[in-house]
Amino acid sequence: MSIEIAVRTNSMAYAEDFRRINEDWISANFWLEESDIQVLSNPQKYILDKGGNVFIALLNDKPVGTCALQVHDALTCELAKMAVDNHAQGSGIGFLLGTTLIDKARERGFSRIILEGNTKMKASILLYRKLGFTEVPFSKIEHTVASHKRCNIVMELKLSPLPQPEYYI
């Protein structure tokens, strides 16, 4: 079994897979909201062109999972649109997507990552906690985009900056 994470920064070669995987997951558990439809219909415009990244998990070269890093401001980004195909769940793909996104956020200099979730999705909440996220009050998060009505929990991960090398003269 070969798992690879493709990180997209400039173009969406897997746009249809990004949409399909997310629509399947959201529809199976909740309902598609207008903001979902907009982002999933045009991730180039709503994620990449705004400085974000899209992550695609490939299992034996087949797209089976996604997530996105959406930029809020110079210090804050959001883990969004994380979904894994039903047949690939439980194989560590969500954790791999999450750690790859965290590494990218740290590399880019963000000091925190936020996410919105729903406590009904127990496996997702456990995954986020395993990745280091903790629950915070909704009032602590400034929303620059519309919050999803289905979300009843906000979590954040504070990031330490990458160590800077010391130079001696």
PDB file of C-alpha atoms in Angstrom:
ATOM      1  CA  MET A   1       0.000   0.000   0.000  1.00  0.00           C
ATOM      2  CA  SER A   2       1.537   3.286  -1.135  1.00  0.00           C
ATOM      3  CA  ILE A   3       0.306   6.561   0.406  1.00  0.00           C
ATOM      4  CA  GLU A   4       1.504   9.902  -0.956  1.00  0.00           C
ATOM      5  CA  ILE A   5       0.345  13.432  -0.152  1.00  0.00           C
ATOM      6  CA  ALA A   6       0.309  15.838  -3.103  1.00  0.00           C
ATOM      7  CA  VAL A   7       0.457  19.482  -2.007  1.00  0.00           C
ATOM      8  CA  ARG A   8      -1.058  21.968  -4.430  1.00  0.00           C
ATOM      9  CA  THR A   9      -0.038  25.597  -4.282  1.00  0.00           C
ATOM     10  CA  ASN A  10      -0.641  26.995  -7.758  1.00  0.00           C
ATOM     11  CA  SER A  11      -3.002  24.721  -9.673  1.00  0.00           C
ATOM     12  CA  MET A  12      -5.740  22.231  -8.951  1.00  0.00           C
ATOM     13  CA  ALA A  13      -4.905  19.084 -10.907  1.00  0.00           C
ATOM     14  CA  TYR A  14      -7.219  17.159  -8.551  1.00  0.00           C
ATOM     15  CA  ALA A  15     -10.083  19.688  -8.401  1.00  0.00           C
ATOM     16  CA  GLU A  16     -12.775  17.133  -9.301  1.00  0.00           C
ATOM     17  CA  ASP A  17     -11.467  14.657  -6.721  1.00  0.00           C
ATOM     18  CA  PHE A  18     -11.304  17.419  -4.094  1.00  0.00           C
ATOM     19  CA  ARG A  19     -14.942  18.212  -4.797  1.00  0.00           C
ATOM     20  CA  ARG A  20     -16.132  14.583  -4.971  1.00  0.00           C
ATOM     21  CA  ILE A  21     -14.447  13.436  -1.762  1.00  0.00           C
ATOM     22  CA  ASN A  22     -15.724  16.437   0.203  1.00  0.00           C
ATOM     23  CA  GLU A  23     -19.246  16.363  -1.212  1.00  0.00           C
ATOM     24  CA  ASP A  24     -19.532  12.633  -0.460  1.00  0.00           C
ATOM     25  CA  TRP A  25     -18.352  13.084   3.130  1.00  0.00           C
ATOM     26  CA  ILE A  26     -20.428  16.189   3.867  1.00  0.00           C
ATOM     27  CA  SER A  27     -23.587  14.752   2.260  1.00  0.00           C
ATOM     28  CA  ALA A  28     -23.247  11.460   4.150  1.00  0.00           C
ATOM     29  CA  ASN A  29     -23.033  13.233   7.506  1.00  0.00           C
ATOM     30  CA  PHE A  30     -24.655  16.667   7.149  1.00  0.00           C
ATOM     31  CA  TRP A  31     -25.776  18.891   4.273  1.00  0.00           C
ATOM     32  CA  LEU A  32     -23.945  21.016   1.751  1.00  0.00           C
ATOM     33  CA  GLU A  33     -24.043  24.708   2.627  1.00  0.00           C
ATOM     34  CA  GLU A  34     -23.665  27.551   0.152  1.00  0.00           C
ATOM     35  CA  SER A  35     -20.089  28.209   1.291  1.00  0.00           C
ATOM     36  CA  ASP A  36     -19.247  24.515   0.660  1.00  0.00           C
ATOM     37  CA  ILE A  37     -20.641  24.705  -2.854  1.00  0.00           C
ATOM     38  CA  GLN A  38     -18.638  27.854  -3.625  1.00  0.00           C
ATOM     39  CA  VAL A  39     -15.313  26.522  -2.323  1.00  0.00           C
ATOM     40  CA  LEU A  40     -15.732  23.032  -3.779  1.00  0.00           C
ATOM     41  CA  SER A  41     -16.782  24.414  -7.153  1.00  0.00           C
ATOM     42  CA  ASN A  42     -13.732  26.632  -7.411  1.00  0.00           C
ATOM     43  CA  PRO A  43     -10.882  25.778  -4.994  1.00  0.00           C
ATOM     44  CA  GLN A  44      -8.527  27.741  -7.236  1.00  0.00           C
ATOM     45  CA  LYS A  45     -10.394  30.984  -6.507  1.00  0.00           C
ATOM     46  CA  TYR A  46     -11.348  30.385  -2.868  1.00  0.00           C
ATOM     47  CA  ILE A  47      -8.200  28.635  -1.601  1.00  0.00           C
ATOM     48  CA  LEU A  48      -5.162  28.801  -3.882  1.00  0.00           C
ATOM     49  CA  ASP A  49      -5.587  32.347  -5.197  1.00  0.00           C
ATOM     50  CA  LYS A  50      -5.944  33.537  -1.589  1.00  0.00           C
ATOM     51  CA  GLY A  51      -2.582  32.036  -0.646  1.00  0.00           C
ATOM     52  CA  GLY A  52      -3.781  28.661   0.618  1.00  0.00           C
ATOM     53  CA  ASN A  53      -2.801  25.098  -0.163  1.00  0.00           C
ATOM     54  CA  VAL A  54      -4.765  21.991  -1.072  1.00  0.00           C
ATOM     55  CA  PHE A  55      -3.558  18.570   0.053  1.00  0.00           C
ATOM     56  CA  ILE A  56      -4.591  15.394  -1.774  1.00  0.00           C
ATOM     57  CA  ALA A  57      -3.916  11.955  -0.314  1.00  0.00           C
ATOM     58  CA  LEU A  58      -3.157   9.372  -2.981  1.00  0.00           C
ATOM     59  CA  LEU A  59      -3.525   5.698  -2.127  1.00  0.00           C
ATOM     60  CA  ASN A  60      -1.820   3.631  -4.818  1.00  0.00           C
ATOM     61  CA  ASP A  61      -2.010   6.729  -7.064  1.00  0.00           C
ATOM     62  CA  LYS A  62      -5.785   7.149  -6.513  1.00  0.00           C
ATOM     63  CA  PRO A  63      -7.092  10.279  -4.707  1.00  0.00           C
ATOM     64  CA  VAL A  64      -8.790   9.175  -1.470  1.00  0.00           C
ATOM     65  CA  GLY A  65      -8.443  12.124   0.922  1.00  0.00           C
ATOM     66  CA  THR A  66      -8.237  15.898   1.039  1.00  0.00           C
ATOM     67  CA  CYS A  67      -7.754  18.901   3.252  1.00  0.00           C
ATOM     68  CA  ALA A  68      -6.997  22.557   2.704  1.00  0.00           C
ATOM     69  CA  LEU A  69      -4.971  25.253   4.396  1.00  0.00           C
ATOM     70  CA  GLN A  70      -6.988  28.453   4.158  1.00  0.00           C
ATOM     71  CA  VAL A  71      -5.229  31.695   5.037  1.00  0.00           C
ATOM     72  CA  HIS A  72      -7.015  34.012   7.485  1.00  0.00           C
ATOM     73  CA  ASP A  73      -4.228  36.511   8.146  1.00  0.00           C
ATOM     74  CA  ALA A  74      -0.444  36.628   8.495  1.00  0.00           C
ATOM     75  CA  LEU A  75      -0.501  34.526  11.683  1.00  0.00           C
ATOM     76  CA  THR A  76      -3.625  32.356  11.391  1.00  0.00           C
ATOM     77  CA  CYS A  77      -4.650  29.686   8.937  1.00  0.00           C
ATOM     78  CA  GLU A  78      -7.464  27.158   8.974  1.00  0.00           C
ATOM     79  CA  LEU A  79      -7.503  23.412   8.460  1.00  0.00           C
ATOM     80  CA  ALA A  80     -10.576  23.026   6.229  1.00  0.00           C
ATOM     81  CA  LYS A  81     -12.241  20.509   3.942  1.00  0.00           C
ATOM     82  CA  MET A  82     -10.627  17.442   5.536  1.00  0.00           C
ATOM     83  CA  ALA A  83     -12.290  14.288   4.236  1.00  0.00           C
ATOM     84  CA  VAL A  84     -11.281  10.711   3.482  1.00  0.00           C
ATOM     85  CA  ASP A  85     -13.181   8.241   1.275  1.00  0.00           C
ATOM     86  CA  ASN A  86     -15.127   5.663   3.309  1.00  0.00           C
ATOM     87  CA  HIS A  87     -13.096   2.719   1.984  1.00  0.00           C
ATOM     88  CA  ALA A  88      -9.813   4.400   3.002  1.00  0.00           C
ATOM     89  CA  GLN A  89     -10.820   5.496   6.505  1.00  0.00           C
ATOM     90  CA  GLY A  90      -8.918   3.974   9.390  1.00  0.00           C
ATOM     91  CA  SER A  91      -5.685   3.646   7.416  1.00  0.00           C
ATOM     92  CA  GLY A  92      -3.960   6.720   8.864  1.00  0.00           C
ATOM     93  CA  ILE A  93      -4.638   8.974   5.883  1.00  0.00           C
ATOM     94  CA  GLY A  94      -6.379  11.659   7.952  1.00  0.00           C
ATOM     95  CA  PHE A  95      -3.440  11.795  10.359  1.00  0.00           C
ATOM     96  CA  LEU A  96      -0.974  12.003   7.470  1.00  0.00           C
ATOM     97  CA  LEU A  97      -2.984  14.812   5.838  1.00  0.00           C
ATOM     98  CA  GLY A  98      -3.148  16.668   9.153  1.00  0.00           C
ATOM     99  CA  THR A  99       0.561  16.384   9.929  1.00  0.00           C
ATOM    100  CA  THR A 100       1.457  17.470   6.396  1.00  0.00           C
ATOM    101  CA  LEU A 101      -0.777  20.541   6.716  1.00  0.00           C
ATOM    102  CA  ILE A 102       0.693  21.367  10.150  1.00  0.00           C
ATOM    103  CA  ASP A 103       4.227  21.079   8.781  1.00  0.00           C
ATOM    104  CA  LYS A 104       3.329  23.359   5.858  1.00  0.00           C
ATOM    105  CA  ALA A 105       1.700  25.928   8.181  1.00  0.00           C
ATOM    106  CA  ARG A 106       4.766  25.950  10.432  1.00  0.00           C
ATOM    107  CA  GLU A 107       7.069  26.231   7.393  1.00  0.00           C
ATOM    108  CA  ARG A 108       5.035  29.195   6.144  1.00  0.00           C
ATOM    109  CA  GLY A 109       5.354  30.970   9.508  1.00  0.00           C
ATOM    110  CA  PHE A 110       1.800  30.730  10.852  1.00  0.00           C
ATOM    111  CA  SER A 111       1.531  30.794  14.647  1.00  0.00           C
ATOM    112  CA  ARG A 112      -1.814  29.019  14.882  1.00  0.00           C
ATOM    113  CA  ILE A 113      -4.204  26.829  12.973  1.00  0.00           C
ATOM    114  CA  ILE A 114      -7.923  26.873  13.647  1.00  0.00           C
ATOM    115  CA  LEU A 115     -10.658  24.495  12.551  1.00  0.00           C
ATOM    116  CA  GLU A 116     -14.402  24.103  12.844  1.00  0.00           C
ATOM    117  CA  GLY A 117     -15.951  20.732  13.542  1.00  0.00           C
ATOM    118  CA  ASN A 118     -18.934  18.905  14.929  1.00  0.00           C
ATOM    119  CA  THR A 119     -18.839  16.779  18.073  1.00  0.00           C
ATOM    120  CA  LYS A 120     -21.097  14.233  16.344  1.00  0.00           C
ATOM    121  CA  MET A 121     -17.991  13.234  14.371  1.00  0.00           C
ATOM    122  CA  LYS A 122     -16.195  11.545  17.267  1.00  0.00           C
ATOM    123  CA  ALA A 123     -13.394  10.041  15.137  1.00  0.00           C
ATOM    124  CA  SER A 124     -12.617  13.457  13.636  1.00  0.00           C
ATOM    125  CA  ILE A 125     -12.468  15.142  17.039  1.00  0.00           C
ATOM    126  CA  LEU A 126     -10.173  12.382  18.326  1.00  0.00           C
ATOM    127  CA  LEU A 127      -7.936  12.861  15.282  1.00  0.00           C
ATOM    128  CA  TYR A 128      -7.748  16.620  15.847  1.00  0.00           C
ATOM    129  CA  ARG A 129      -6.836  16.064  19.511  1.00  0.00           C
ATOM    130  CA  LYS A 130      -4.173  13.532  18.467  1.00  0.00           C
ATOM    131  CA  LEU A 131      -2.753  16.196  16.140  1.00  0.00           C
ATOM    132  CA  GLY A 132      -2.551  18.593  19.119  1.00  0.00           C
ATOM    133  CA  PHE A 133      -5.666  20.728  18.647  1.00  0.00           C
ATOM    134  CA  THR A 134      -7.599  21.920  21.711  1.00  0.00           C
ATOM    135  CA  GLU A 135     -11.119  23.286  21.980  1.00  0.00           C
ATOM    136  CA  VAL A 136     -11.541  27.049  22.274  1.00  0.00           C
ATOM    137  CA  PRO A 137     -14.641  29.214  22.699  1.00  0.00           C
ATOM    138  CA  PHE A 138     -16.268  30.416  19.476  1.00  0.00           C
ATOM    139  CA  SER A 139     -15.787  33.977  20.735  1.00  0.00           C
ATOM    140  CA  LYS A 140     -11.994  33.534  20.622  1.00  0.00           C
ATOM    141  CA  ILE A 141     -12.016  32.930  16.868  1.00  0.00           C
ATOM    142  CA  GLU A 142     -12.454  35.878  14.546  1.00  0.00           C
ATOM    143  CA  HIS A 143     -14.225  34.595  11.467  1.00  0.00           C
ATOM    144  CA  THR A 144     -13.146  36.201   8.239  1.00  0.00           C
ATOM    145  CA  VAL A 145     -15.346  33.748   6.367  1.00  0.00           C
ATOM    146  CA  ALA A 146     -18.836  32.536   7.181  1.00  0.00           C
ATOM    147  CA  SER A 147     -18.999  29.862   9.837  1.00  0.00           C
ATOM    148  CA  HIS A 148     -20.731  26.635   8.877  1.00  0.00           C
ATOM    149  CA  LYS A 149     -24.099  26.137  10.551  1.00  0.00           C
ATOM    150  CA  ARG A 150     -23.270  22.460  11.130  1.00  0.00           C
ATOM    151  CA  CYS A 151     -20.236  23.310  13.280  1.00  0.00           C
ATOM    152  CA  ASN A 152     -20.555  23.266  17.055  1.00  0.00           C
ATOM    153  CA  ILE A 153     -16.877  23.161  18.078  1.00  0.00           C
ATOM    154  CA  VAL A 154     -13.863  25.315  17.273  1.00  0.00           C
ATOM    155  CA  MET A 155     -10.346  24.056  17.899  1.00  0.00           C
ATOM    156  CA  GLU A 156      -6.902  25.565  17.546  1.00  0.00           C
ATOM    157  CA  LEU A 157      -3.318  24.462  17.444  1.00  0.00           C
ATOM    158  CA  LYS A 158      -0.652  26.959  18.486  1.00  0.00           C
ATOM    159  CA  LEU A 159       2.526  26.534  16.507  1.00  0.00           C
ATOM    160  CA  SER A 160       6.077  27.133  17.602  1.00  0.00           C
ATOM    161  CA  PRO A 161       8.186  28.822  14.982  1.00  0.00           C
ATOM    162  CA  LEU A 162      10.835  26.766  13.270  1.00  0.00           C
ATOM    163  CA  PRO A 163      14.162  27.150  15.015  1.00  0.00           C
ATOM    164  CA  GLN A 164      16.322  29.710  13.326  1.00  0.00           C
ATOM    165  CA  PRO A 165      19.970  28.836  12.839  1.00  0.00           C
ATOM    166  CA  GLU A 166      22.490  30.830  14.793  1.00  0.00           C
ATOM    167  CA  TYR A 167      25.255  32.429  12.819  1.00  0.00           C
ATOM    168  CA  TYR A 168      28.583  33.193  14.326  1.00  0.00           C
ATOM    169  CA  ILE A 169      30.913  35.808  12.930  1.00  0.00           C
TER     170      ILE A 169
END
